Coordinates of C-alpha atoms in Angstrom, one line a residue:
M1 CA 12.4 -21.8 111.8
R2 CA 12.6 -23.6 115.1
T3 CA 9.7 -25.8 116.1
P4 CA 10.2 -27.5 119.5
T5 CA 8.2 -30.7 119.6
S6 CA 9.3 -32.3 122.9
V7 CA 11.3 -31.9 126.1
T8 CA 14.6 -33.8 125.8
S9 CA 17.0 -32.6 128.5
E10 CA 15.5 -32.9 132.0
T11 CA 12.3 -33.1 134.1
V12 CA 11.8 -31.6 137.6
Q13 CA 10.3 -34.2 140.1
P14 CA 8.6 -33.7 143.4
M15 CA 10.6 -33.5 146.6
G16 CA 13.1 -31.2 144.8
Q17 CA 14.7 -34.2 143.2
V18 CA 16.2 -33.8 139.6
M19 CA 16.2 -36.7 137.1
I20 CA 18.5 -36.5 134.1
D21 CA 16.8 -37.5 130.7
H22 CA 19.3 -39.4 128.7
N23 CA 17.4 -38.7 125.4
I24 CA 20.3 -36.6 124.0
P25 CA 20.0 -36.0 120.2
V26 CA 22.0 -38.4 118.0
I27 CA 23.0 -37.8 114.3
D28 CA 23.2 -40.9 112.2
S29 CA 23.9 -39.4 108.8
I30 CA 24.1 -36.1 106.8
S31 CA 23.3 -35.6 103.1
P32 CA 25.0 -34.2 101.2
A33 CA 28.2 -34.6 103.1
S34 CA 29.9 -31.7 101.2
G35 CA 28.9 -28.5 99.5
A36 CA 29.3 -24.7 99.4
A37 CA 28.1 -22.1 101.9
G38 CA 24.3 -21.9 101.5
S39 CA 23.9 -25.6 100.7
V40 CA 20.8 -27.2 102.3
V41 CA 21.7 -30.5 104.1
T42 CA 19.4 -33.1 105.7
L43 CA 20.3 -34.6 109.1
T44 CA 18.9 -38.0 110.0
G45 CA 18.9 -39.4 113.5
S46 CA 16.9 -39.2 116.8
G47 CA 16.0 -36.8 119.6
F48 CA 15.7 -33.8 117.3
S49 CA 12.4 -32.5 118.7
G50 CA 13.0 -29.1 120.4
A51 CA 16.5 -28.6 118.9
T52 CA 17.7 -25.0 119.5
A53 CA 20.7 -24.9 117.1
V54 CA 22.5 -26.7 114.4
R55 CA 26.3 -25.9 114.2
F56 CA 28.8 -26.4 111.4
G57 CA 31.9 -26.5 113.5
A58 CA 31.7 -23.4 115.7
D59 CA 29.3 -21.6 113.3
A60 CA 25.5 -21.8 113.7
A61 CA 23.4 -22.6 110.7
P62 CA 21.7 -19.4 109.6
S63 CA 18.4 -21.4 109.4
F64 CA 17.1 -24.9 110.1
T65 CA 13.8 -26.7 110.3
V66 CA 12.9 -29.6 112.6
V67 CA 11.0 -31.8 110.1
S68 CA 10.4 -34.5 112.8
D69 CA 12.1 -36.0 115.8
T70 CA 14.3 -37.9 113.4
Q71 CA 15.0 -35.3 110.7
I72 CA 16.3 -31.7 110.4
T73 CA 17.1 -29.7 107.3
A74 CA 19.7 -26.9 107.7
T75 CA 21.5 -24.3 105.6
A76 CA 25.3 -24.4 105.7
P77 CA 26.9 -21.1 106.9
A78 CA 30.0 -19.7 105.4
G79 CA 33.0 -21.9 106.1
S80 CA 35.9 -23.9 104.7
G81 CA 37.5 -27.2 105.1
T82 CA 35.9 -30.1 106.9
V83 CA 33.8 -29.3 110.0
Q84 CA 31.7 -31.3 112.5
V85 CA 27.9 -30.8 112.3
T86 CA 26.1 -31.0 115.6
V87 CA 22.5 -30.5 116.9
V88 CA 22.0 -28.7 120.3
A89 CA 19.0 -29.7 122.5
W90 CA 16.7 -26.9 123.9
R91 CA 17.4 -27.5 127.5
W92 CA 20.8 -27.9 129.3
G93 CA 22.5 -27.4 126.0
A94 CA 22.8 -31.1 125.3
T95 CA 24.7 -31.6 122.1
S96 CA 24.6 -34.5 119.7
N97 CA 27.6 -36.4 118.3
G98 CA 29.3 -34.7 115.3
V99 CA 29.2 -35.8 111.6
A100 CA 31.7 -34.5 109.0
F101 CA 30.7 -31.9 106.4
T102 CA 33.3 -30.7 103.8
Y103 CA 33.1 -27.2 102.2
A104 CA 33.7 -27.5 98.5
V105 CA 34.3 -24.3 96.5
A106 CA 35.2 -24.6 92.8
A107 CA 37.5 -22.1 91.2
P108 CA 35.7 -19.6 88.9
V109 CA 35.8 -20.0 85.1
I110 CA 35.9 -17.2 82.5
A111 CA 34.2 -18.0 79.2
S112 CA 34.5 -14.7 77.4
V113 CA 35.5 -11.0 77.8
S114 CA 33.9 -8.2 75.8
P115 CA 35.4 -6.1 74.5
A116 CA 38.6 -8.1 74.2
S117 CA 40.7 -5.0 73.7
G118 CA 40.6 -1.4 74.9
A119 CA 42.4 1.4 76.6
A120 CA 43.1 1.9 80.3
G121 CA 39.8 2.8 81.9
S122 CA 37.7 0.7 79.5
V123 CA 34.9 -1.2 81.2
V124 CA 34.9 -4.9 80.2
T125 CA 32.2 -7.6 80.8
L126 CA 33.4 -11.0 82.0
T127 CA 31.0 -13.9 81.4
G128 CA 31.5 -17.4 82.9
S129 CA 30.7 -19.1 86.2
G130 CA 31.6 -19.2 89.9
F131 CA 32.0 -15.4 90.2
S132 CA 30.1 -15.1 93.5
G133 CA 32.3 -13.8 96.3
A134 CA 35.0 -12.6 93.9
T135 CA 37.8 -10.9 95.8
A136 CA 39.9 -9.6 92.8
V137 CA 39.9 -9.1 89.0
R138 CA 43.4 -8.8 87.5
F139 CA 44.7 -7.7 84.2
G140 CA 47.9 -9.6 84.1
A141 CA 49.6 -8.8 87.5
D142 CA 47.6 -5.6 87.9
A143 CA 44.3 -5.5 89.9
A144 CA 41.3 -3.8 88.3
P145 CA 40.8 -0.5 90.2
S146 CA 37.1 -1.4 90.4
F147 CA 34.8 -4.3 89.6
T148 CA 31.1 -5.3 90.2
V149 CA 29.8 -8.8 90.6
H150 CA 26.5 -8.7 88.9
S151 CA 25.8 -12.4 89.3
D152 CA 27.5 -15.7 89.6
T153 CA 28.0 -15.6 85.8
Q154 CA 28.9 -11.9 85.1
I155 CA 31.4 -9.3 86.3
T156 CA 32.1 -5.9 84.9
A157 CA 35.6 -4.5 85.6
T158 CA 37.6 -1.4 84.8
A159 CA 40.9 -2.0 83.0
P160 CA 43.9 -0.6 84.9
A161 CA 46.8 1.0 83.1
G162 CA 48.7 -1.5 80.9
S163 CA 50.0 -2.3 77.5
G164 CA 50.2 -5.3 75.1
T165 CA 48.1 -8.4 75.6
V166 CA 47.6 -9.6 79.2
Q167 CA 45.7 -12.5 80.8
L168 CA 42.5 -11.4 82.6
T169 CA 41.6 -13.5 85.8
V170 CA 39.1 -13.6 88.6
T171 CA 39.9 -14.7 92.1
T172 CA 37.2 -16.0 94.6
P173 CA 37.5 -18.1 97.8
G174 CA 37.4 -21.0 95.4
G175 CA 40.6 -20.0 93.7
T176 CA 41.8 -18.1 90.6
S177 CA 40.1 -18.7 87.2
N178 CA 41.7 -19.5 83.9
G179 CA 43.0 -16.5 82.0
V180 CA 41.5 -14.9 78.9
A181 CA 43.4 -12.4 76.7
F182 CA 42.8 -8.7 76.8
T183 CA 44.8 -6.4 74.5
Y184 CA 45.5 -2.8 75.4
A185 CA 44.7 -0.5 72.5
V186 CA 47.2 1.9 71.1
A187 CA 46.6 5.7 71.1
A188 CA 43.6 7.3 69.4
P189 CA 43.9 7.4 65.5
V190 CA 44.8 10.5 63.7
I191 CA 43.4 11.6 60.3
A192 CA 45.8 13.6 58.1
S193 CA 43.6 14.0 55.0
V194 CA 40.4 12.9 53.2
S195 CA 40.2 12.5 49.4
P196 CA 38.0 13.6 47.7
A197 CA 37.0 16.2 50.2
A198 CA 33.6 16.6 48.6
G199 CA 31.1 14.3 47.0
A200 CA 27.6 12.8 47.1
A201 CA 26.1 10.2 49.5
G202 CA 27.6 6.9 48.3
S203 CA 30.9 8.4 47.3
V204 CA 34.0 6.3 48.3
V205 CA 36.6 8.5 50.1
T206 CA 40.1 7.6 51.2
L207 CA 41.3 8.6 54.7
T208 CA 45.0 8.9 55.3
G209 CA 46.6 9.1 58.7
S210 CA 47.8 6.7 61.5
G211 CA 46.5 4.3 64.1
F212 CA 43.7 3.0 61.9
S213 CA 44.2 -0.7 62.8
G214 CA 41.2 -2.2 64.5
A215 CA 38.9 0.6 63.5
T216 CA 35.3 0.0 64.6
A217 CA 33.6 3.0 63.0
V218 CA 34.0 5.8 60.5
R219 CA 31.5 8.7 60.9
F220 CA 30.5 11.5 58.7
G221 CA 29.3 14.0 61.3
A222 CA 27.0 11.9 63.5
D223 CA 26.3 9.3 60.8
A224 CA 28.2 6.1 60.5
A225 CA 29.6 5.1 57.1
P226 CA 27.5 2.2 55.8
S227 CA 30.7 0.4 54.9
F228 CA 34.5 0.9 55.3
T229 CA 37.7 -1.1 54.7
V230 CA 40.9 -0.8 56.8
V231 CA 43.5 -1.0 54.1
S232 CA 46.4 -0.6 56.5
D233 CA 47.2 1.2 59.7
T234 CA 47.6 4.4 57.7
Q235 CA 44.7 4.1 55.2
I236 CA 40.9 3.5 55.3
T237 CA 38.4 3.7 52.4
A238 CA 34.8 4.5 53.4
T239 CA 31.4 5.0 51.8
A240 CA 29.8 8.3 52.6
P241 CA 26.3 7.9 54.1
A242 CA 23.4 10.2 53.3
G243 CA 24.0 13.7 54.4
S244 CA 24.2 17.4 53.5
G245 CA 26.4 20.4 54.0
T246 CA 29.9 20.1 55.5
V247 CA 30.6 17.5 58.2
Q248 CA 33.6 16.2 60.1
V249 CA 34.9 12.8 59.3
T250 CA 36.3 10.8 62.2
V251 CA 37.7 7.3 62.8
T252 CA 37.0 5.3 66.0
T253 CA 39.3 2.5 67.2
P254 CA 39.7 0.7 70.6
G255 CA 42.2 3.5 71.2
G256 CA 39.6 6.3 70.9
T257 CA 38.2 8.6 68.3
S258 CA 40.4 10.6 65.9
N259 CA 40.4 14.3 65.1
G260 CA 37.8 15.4 62.5
V261 CA 38.5 16.5 58.9
A262 CA 36.0 18.3 56.7
F263 CA 33.9 16.6 54.0
T264 CA 31.3 18.6 51.9
Y265 CA 28.2 16.9 50.5
V266 CA 27.3 17.8 46.9
P267 CA 24.1 16.2 45.6
L268 CA 24.8 13.3 43.1
P269 CA 22.3 13.1 40.3
Q270 CA 20.1 9.9 40.4
L271 CA 18.3 8.3 37.5
V272 CA 15.0 6.4 38.2
S273 CA 13.7 5.7 34.7
V274 CA 14.5 6.0 31.0
V275 CA 11.4 6.0 28.7
P276 CA 11.4 4.4 26.2
T277 CA 14.1 1.9 27.0
T278 CA 14.7 0.9 23.3
G279 CA 15.0 2.6 20.0
P280 CA 16.2 2.2 16.4
T281 CA 20.0 2.0 15.6
S282 CA 19.6 5.1 13.5
G283 CA 18.9 7.1 16.7
G284 CA 16.6 10.1 16.9
T285 CA 14.2 8.7 19.5
T286 CA 13.1 11.2 22.1
V287 CA 13.9 9.8 25.5
T288 CA 12.6 11.1 28.9
L289 CA 15.0 10.7 31.9
T290 CA 13.5 11.1 35.4
G291 CA 15.3 11.1 38.7
S292 CA 16.7 13.8 41.1
G293 CA 19.5 16.3 41.1
L294 CA 19.3 16.8 37.3
S295 CA 19.4 20.6 37.4
G296 CA 22.7 22.0 36.0
A297 CA 23.3 18.8 33.9
T298 CA 26.4 19.3 31.9
A299 CA 26.2 16.0 29.8
V300 CA 24.0 13.1 28.9
T301 CA 25.6 10.0 27.4
F302 CA 24.3 6.9 25.7
G303 CA 27.2 4.6 26.2
P304 CA 30.2 6.5 24.8
A305 CA 28.1 8.8 22.7
P306 CA 26.9 12.2 23.9
A307 CA 23.3 13.2 23.4
A308 CA 21.5 16.5 22.9
F309 CA 19.3 17.2 25.8
T310 CA 17.0 19.8 27.5
V311 CA 16.7 20.1 31.3
V312 CA 12.9 20.3 32.1
S313 CA 13.3 20.3 36.0
D314 CA 15.5 19.0 38.8
S315 CA 13.7 15.7 38.3
Q316 CA 13.4 15.5 34.5
L317 CA 15.3 16.1 31.3
V318 CA 14.6 15.1 27.7
A319 CA 17.4 13.7 25.4
T320 CA 17.6 12.7 21.8
A321 CA 19.2 9.3 21.4
P322 CA 22.2 9.3 19.2
A323 CA 22.8 6.5 16.7
G324 CA 24.2 3.3 18.2
S325 CA 23.9 -0.4 18.5
G326 CA 23.4 -3.0 21.2
T327 CA 22.6 -2.1 24.8
V328 CA 24.3 0.9 26.3
Q329 CA 24.2 2.7 29.7
V330 CA 22.6 6.1 29.9
T331 CA 24.1 8.6 32.5
V332 CA 23.7 12.2 33.5
T333 CA 26.6 14.3 34.7
T334 CA 26.2 17.4 36.9
P335 CA 28.7 19.4 39.1
G336 CA 27.7 16.8 41.8
G337 CA 29.1 14.0 39.7
T338 CA 27.9 11.3 37.3
S339 CA 24.6 9.5 38.0
N340 CA 23.9 5.8 38.2
S341 CA 23.3 4.3 34.8
L342 CA 20.2 2.8 33.2
A343 CA 20.1 0.6 30.2
Y344 CA 18.9 1.7 26.7
A345 CA 18.8 -0.9 23.9
Y346 CA 19.3 -0.2 20.2
T347 CA 17.2 -2.6 18.1
A348 CA 17.3 -3.4 14.4
P349 CA 14.0 -3.5 12.5
P350 CA 12.2 -6.9 12.9
A351 CA 12.2 -9.4 10.0
V352 CA 9.2 -11.8 9.3
T353 CA 10.2 -15.0 7.5
T354 CA 7.1 -17.2 7.7
I355 CA 3.5 -17.1 8.8
V356 CA 1.4 -20.2 9.6
P357 CA -1.3 -20.6 8.4
T358 CA -0.9 -18.4 5.3
Q359 CA -4.7 -18.1 4.8
G360 CA -7.8 -17.7 6.9
P361 CA -11.4 -16.6 6.9
A362 CA -12.4 -13.1 5.8
S363 CA -14.2 -12.8 9.2
G364 CA -10.8 -13.1 10.9
G365 CA -10.4 -14.5 14.5
N366 CA -8.0 -17.3 13.6
T367 CA -4.6 -17.5 15.3
V368 CA -1.6 -16.9 13.1
T369 CA 2.0 -17.8 14.2
V370 CA 4.6 -15.3 12.9
T371 CA 8.3 -16.4 12.9
G372 CA 11.3 -14.3 12.2
S373 CA 13.7 -12.2 14.3
G374 CA 13.9 -9.0 16.3
F375 CA 10.3 -9.4 17.8
T376 CA 11.2 -8.4 21.4
G377 CA 9.2 -5.3 22.4
A378 CA 6.8 -5.5 19.4
T379 CA 4.2 -2.8 19.5
A380 CA 2.0 -3.9 16.6
V381 CA 1.2 -6.7 14.2
R382 CA -0.7 -5.7 11.1
F383 CA -2.6 -7.6 8.4
G384 CA -2.4 -5.1 5.6
A385 CA -3.3 -1.7 7.2
V386 CA -5.4 -3.3 9.9
A387 CA -3.8 -4.0 13.3
A388 CA -4.3 -7.5 14.9
P389 CA -6.8 -7.1 17.8
S390 CA -4.4 -9.1 20.0
F391 CA -1.0 -10.6 19.8
T392 CA 1.6 -12.3 22.1
V393 CA 5.4 -12.0 21.8
V394 CA 6.4 -15.6 22.6
S395 CA 10.1 -14.9 22.0
A396 CA 12.4 -12.8 20.0
T397 CA 11.7 -15.1 17.0
Q398 CA 8.0 -15.8 17.4
I399 CA 4.7 -14.0 17.8
T400 CA 1.1 -15.4 17.9
A401 CA -1.5 -13.0 16.6
T402 CA -5.3 -13.0 16.1
A403 CA -6.1 -12.1 12.5
P404 CA -8.5 -9.2 12.1
A405 CA -11.4 -9.3 9.6
G406 CA -10.4 -8.6 6.0
V407 CA -11.5 -8.5 2.4
P408 CA -11.2 -11.9 0.5
G409 CA -7.8 -11.8 -1.4
P410 CA -4.2 -11.2 -0.6
S411 CA -2.9 -9.1 2.3
G412 CA 0.6 -8.6 4.0
V413 CA 1.6 -9.3 7.6
T414 CA 4.1 -6.9 9.3
V415 CA 5.6 -6.5 12.8
T416 CA 6.5 -3.2 14.3
T417 CA 9.0 -2.7 17.2
A418 CA 11.0 0.2 18.5
G419 CA 13.5 -0.8 15.8
G420 CA 11.0 -0.1 13.0
T421 CA 8.5 -2.2 10.8
S422 CA 9.3 -5.4 9.0
L423 CA 8.7 -6.1 5.3
P424 CA 5.3 -7.7 4.6
V425 CA 4.7 -11.5 4.1
P426 CA 1.7 -12.6 2.1
Y427 CA -1.5 -13.7 3.8
Y428 CA -4.8 -14.6 2.0
Y429 CA -8.3 -14.0 3.2
L430 CA -10.7 -16.7 2.1
S431 CA -14.5 -16.5 1.6
N432 CA -16.6 -18.6 4.0
P433 CA -18.1 -21.8 2.7
Q434 CA -21.9 -21.7 1.9
L435 CA -24.2 -24.7 2.0
T436 CA -27.5 -25.0 0.1
A437 CA -28.6 -28.6 0.6
V438 CA -27.9 -32.1 2.0
V439 CA -29.3 -35.2 0.2
P440 CA -30.8 -37.3 1.7
D441 CA -31.8 -35.0 4.6
E442 CA -32.5 -37.9 6.9
G443 CA -30.9 -41.2 8.0
P444 CA -30.8 -43.8 10.8
V445 CA -29.6 -42.9 14.3
L446 CA -26.9 -45.5 13.9
G447 CA -25.3 -43.3 11.2
G448 CA -23.7 -44.6 8.0
T449 CA -25.9 -42.7 5.6
T450 CA -23.9 -41.3 2.6
A451 CA -25.1 -37.7 2.2
T452 CA -24.3 -35.3 -0.6
V453 CA -23.6 -31.8 0.6
T454 CA -23.9 -29.0 -2.0
G455 CA -22.9 -25.3 -1.8
S456 CA -20.0 -23.0 -2.7
N457 CA -16.3 -22.4 -1.5
L458 CA -16.0 -26.0 -0.3
L459 CA -12.5 -26.6 -1.5
G460 CA -9.9 -27.3 1.2
A461 CA -12.6 -28.5 3.6
T462 CA -11.1 -29.8 6.9
A463 CA -14.2 -31.1 8.6
V464 CA -17.9 -31.9 8.0
R465 CA -20.0 -32.0 11.1
F466 CA -23.5 -33.3 11.9
G467 CA -24.3 -31.1 14.8
A468 CA -21.2 -31.3 17.1
V469 CA -20.1 -34.7 15.7
A470 CA -17.6 -34.9 12.9
A471 CA -18.4 -37.1 9.9
P472 CA -16.2 -40.2 10.2
S473 CA -15.3 -39.7 6.5
F474 CA -15.9 -37.3 3.7
T475 CA -14.7 -36.5 0.1
V476 CA -14.4 -33.1 -1.5
V477 CA -15.8 -33.7 -5.0
S478 CA -15.6 -30.1 -6.1
A479 CA -15.9 -26.5 -4.9
T480 CA -19.6 -27.1 -4.8
Q481 CA -20.0 -30.7 -3.6
I482 CA -18.9 -33.0 -0.8
T483 CA -20.0 -36.5 0.0
A484 CA -20.0 -37.4 3.7
T485 CA -20.8 -40.4 5.9
A486 CA -23.3 -39.4 8.7
P487 CA -22.1 -40.4 12.2
A488 CA -24.5 -41.8 14.8
G489 CA -26.9 -39.2 16.2
S490 CA -30.4 -38.3 17.1
G491 CA -33.0 -35.7 16.4
T492 CA -32.5 -32.9 13.8
V493 CA -29.0 -31.5 13.6
Q494 CA -27.2 -28.9 11.4
V495 CA -24.7 -30.1 8.9
T496 CA -21.7 -27.7 8.5
V497 CA -18.5 -27.6 6.5
T498 CA -15.3 -26.1 7.8
T499 CA -12.5 -24.8 5.5
P500 CA -9.6 -22.4 6.0
G501 CA -12.2 -19.7 5.1
G502 CA -14.3 -20.6 8.2
T503 CA -17.3 -22.6 9.0
S504 CA -20.4 -22.6 6.8
N505 CA -24.1 -22.1 7.6
G506 CA -25.9 -25.2 8.6
V507 CA -28.5 -27.3 6.7
A508 CA -30.8 -29.7 8.5
F509 CA -30.4 -33.4 8.7
T510 CA -32.9 -35.5 10.7
Y511 CA -32.0 -38.8 12.4
V512 CA -34.8 -41.3 12.1
P513 CA -35.2 -43.8 15.0
L514 CA -34.7 -47.5 14.2
P515 CA -38.2 -49.2 14.0
Q516 CA -39.0 -51.6 16.7
L517 CA -41.6 -54.5 16.5
V518 CA -43.5 -55.6 19.7
S519 CA -46.2 -57.9 18.3
V520 CA -47.5 -59.7 15.2
V521 CA -51.3 -60.6 15.3
P522 CA -52.1 -63.2 14.3
T523 CA -48.8 -65.1 14.4
T524 CA -50.1 -67.9 12.0
G525 CA -51.8 -68.1 8.6
P526 CA -52.4 -70.4 5.6
T527 CA -49.6 -71.1 3.2
S528 CA -51.6 -69.5 0.4
G529 CA -51.2 -66.1 2.1
G530 CA -53.8 -63.4 2.2
T531 CA -54.1 -63.1 6.0
T532 CA -54.4 -59.6 7.4
V533 CA -51.7 -59.1 10.0
T534 CA -51.4 -56.2 12.5
L535 CA -47.8 -55.2 13.4
T536 CA -47.4 -53.0 16.5
G537 CA -44.3 -51.3 17.8
S538 CA -42.5 -47.8 17.4
G539 CA -40.9 -45.8 14.7
L540 CA -43.1 -47.4 12.0
S541 CA -44.0 -44.1 10.3
G542 CA -42.4 -43.8 6.8
A543 CA -42.1 -47.6 6.5
T544 CA -40.7 -48.5 3.1
A545 CA -41.0 -52.3 3.3
V546 CA -42.5 -55.2 5.2
T547 CA -41.1 -58.7 4.7
F548 CA -42.3 -62.1 5.7
G549 CA -39.0 -64.0 5.5
P550 CA -37.7 -63.2 2.0
A551 CA -41.1 -62.3 0.6
P552 CA -42.3 -58.6 0.5
A553 CA -45.8 -57.9 1.8
A554 CA -48.4 -55.2 0.9
F555 CA -48.9 -52.9 3.9
T556 CA -50.6 -49.8 5.2
V557 CA -49.2 -47.5 7.9
V558 CA -51.9 -46.8 10.4
S559 CA -49.7 -44.8 12.9
D560 CA -46.1 -44.5 14.2
S561 CA -46.9 -47.5 16.4
Q562 CA -49.0 -49.7 14.0
L563 CA -49.3 -50.9 10.5
V564 CA -51.4 -53.6 8.7
A565 CA -49.8 -56.0 6.2
T566 CA -51.2 -58.8 4.0
A567 CA -49.2 -62.0 4.5
P568 CA -47.8 -63.3 1.2
A569 CA -47.8 -67.0 0.4
G570 CA -45.2 -69.0 2.1
S571 CA -44.4 -72.1 4.2
G572 CA -43.0 -72.8 7.6
T573 CA -42.0 -70.2 10.1
V574 CA -40.6 -66.9 8.8
Q575 CA -39.3 -63.7 10.4
V576 CA -41.3 -60.5 9.9
T577 CA -39.4 -57.2 9.7
V578 CA -40.2 -53.5 8.9
T579 CA -37.9 -51.2 7.1
T580 CA -38.0 -47.4 7.4
P581 CA -35.4 -44.6 6.6
G582 CA -34.2 -45.3 10.1
G583 CA -33.2 -48.9 9.2
T584 CA -34.7 -52.4 9.5
S585 CA -36.5 -53.4 12.7
N586 CA -36.0 -56.4 14.9
N587 CA -37.9 -59.6 13.6
L588 CA -40.9 -61.5 15.0
A589 CA -42.0 -65.0 14.0
Y590 CA -45.0 -65.8 11.7
T591 CA -45.9 -69.3 10.8
H592 CA -47.5 -70.5 7.5
T593 CA -49.7 -73.6 8.2
A594 CA -51.0 -76.0 5.5
P595 CA -54.8 -76.6 5.3
P596 CA -56.1 -79.8 6.7
A597 CA -56.5 -82.8 4.4
I598 CA -59.5 -85.2 4.3

């Protein structure tokens, strides 16, 4: 864009006289002083207003902008070497001094070529830098018959005729690039035979022929083999993809695609499940095999042993497991081949060695740990003829089971697996303990009362509880009696006894609060005694004793908060206390005073 801003060449004066304006443009500096065609440079100087051209040598800049009278920006035209940059004024063609600008053009660089090999006529992609203005692409000494510069970083070129490995180069006005290797592929491969010529998807076939080196694909019809291995230039092994009917097998290399040879798909039987997956070593288990392509089955094997079978449909057959041991693989063979294999395990009958505990309540519900061997896949745990309501196979040697209810007396625990049922191990059902009474049936909230619990089936007791709290100690006296120390508590609770036979019914035990004294009125009296004293407080019901120091006093309970006592004879100050089944109260002072003497 040209923006004249002032007249800088001449001015016409009256009388026909002409005066020359010496304000010719002057360039002080150029930045940058070198660059490629298309670079934008900044000229600094004076007298730039109204400039009509900026020249790089003899070539005008394709565009420039007069920023101010002292600055112009201009785009370098195509050029080479070092040229003088000048500014031309708008009138009389006044031209500035020249400043040097050097054209710098870097040689192109090739980073990669793809593909790196191919036949004559192959189109390859060159990636790198400095490709703009490319004048030639060469494969060795031979120029590419055609090429396209897509960008400064990419060229596509057609390989000319050639052989072996050559260096591929790009030439631009900046020079010739480095070379990268390109290898001419040999002739298209040839397949002589395929073996086997028929099979199912997934079959591995061997192709024999020539020119297989560098193979990039093996196809069965239009479908690529999911995997293949180039064994040598004359042999390839490939895995057949899914397909049907007869297709043509081909091999593709950088040299082209081979002829086709026929391969016929025959459905291969496939197994999805074997049910059940285990059975006894004696055999005889009916096993259902499901899958596909099972019609026309000619054999079913459990490991090396053949099995009798019946084809139900193309997706199912039923076989009778032969005798065997360990884990074997089950397969089905049809005219399409032999199926994949699924595991079937022969198991020996389980053996129970111990059970813990060996006894429990007739009501059941307790957890019993069974140890032994061969427990994997257990289908039942029985106590006598009754199945455990739940059990967990912890490992091949341990099961935890919940005992069902039973009749008091001996029973036998057995475990059943696909391998059979174990021999029984004794387990005893016990009667639940029964309680009839606890004496005494009350005691202090602080605990410590020794209570005698009576009932039946008390032998082997593991706990005595007062409500939810276990007695700190107890002694089993006989099958009908236990003595226990009451823990601290409050209110009325149920005393229970737990044995291996279960937990008993409850009998009531009442915690009595500790009495508390608030006042003694009066607080003094004669040494001879006889004073009526009123005691107030709480928990006084059921009082069993009132003492003035060491001396007991007669008393009457008025209410839970009051009683009246007759002070006994005494002297000095003594402590008054009240005792109930809940314990002995705090003490309050009472003073015996002597009568006056005359």
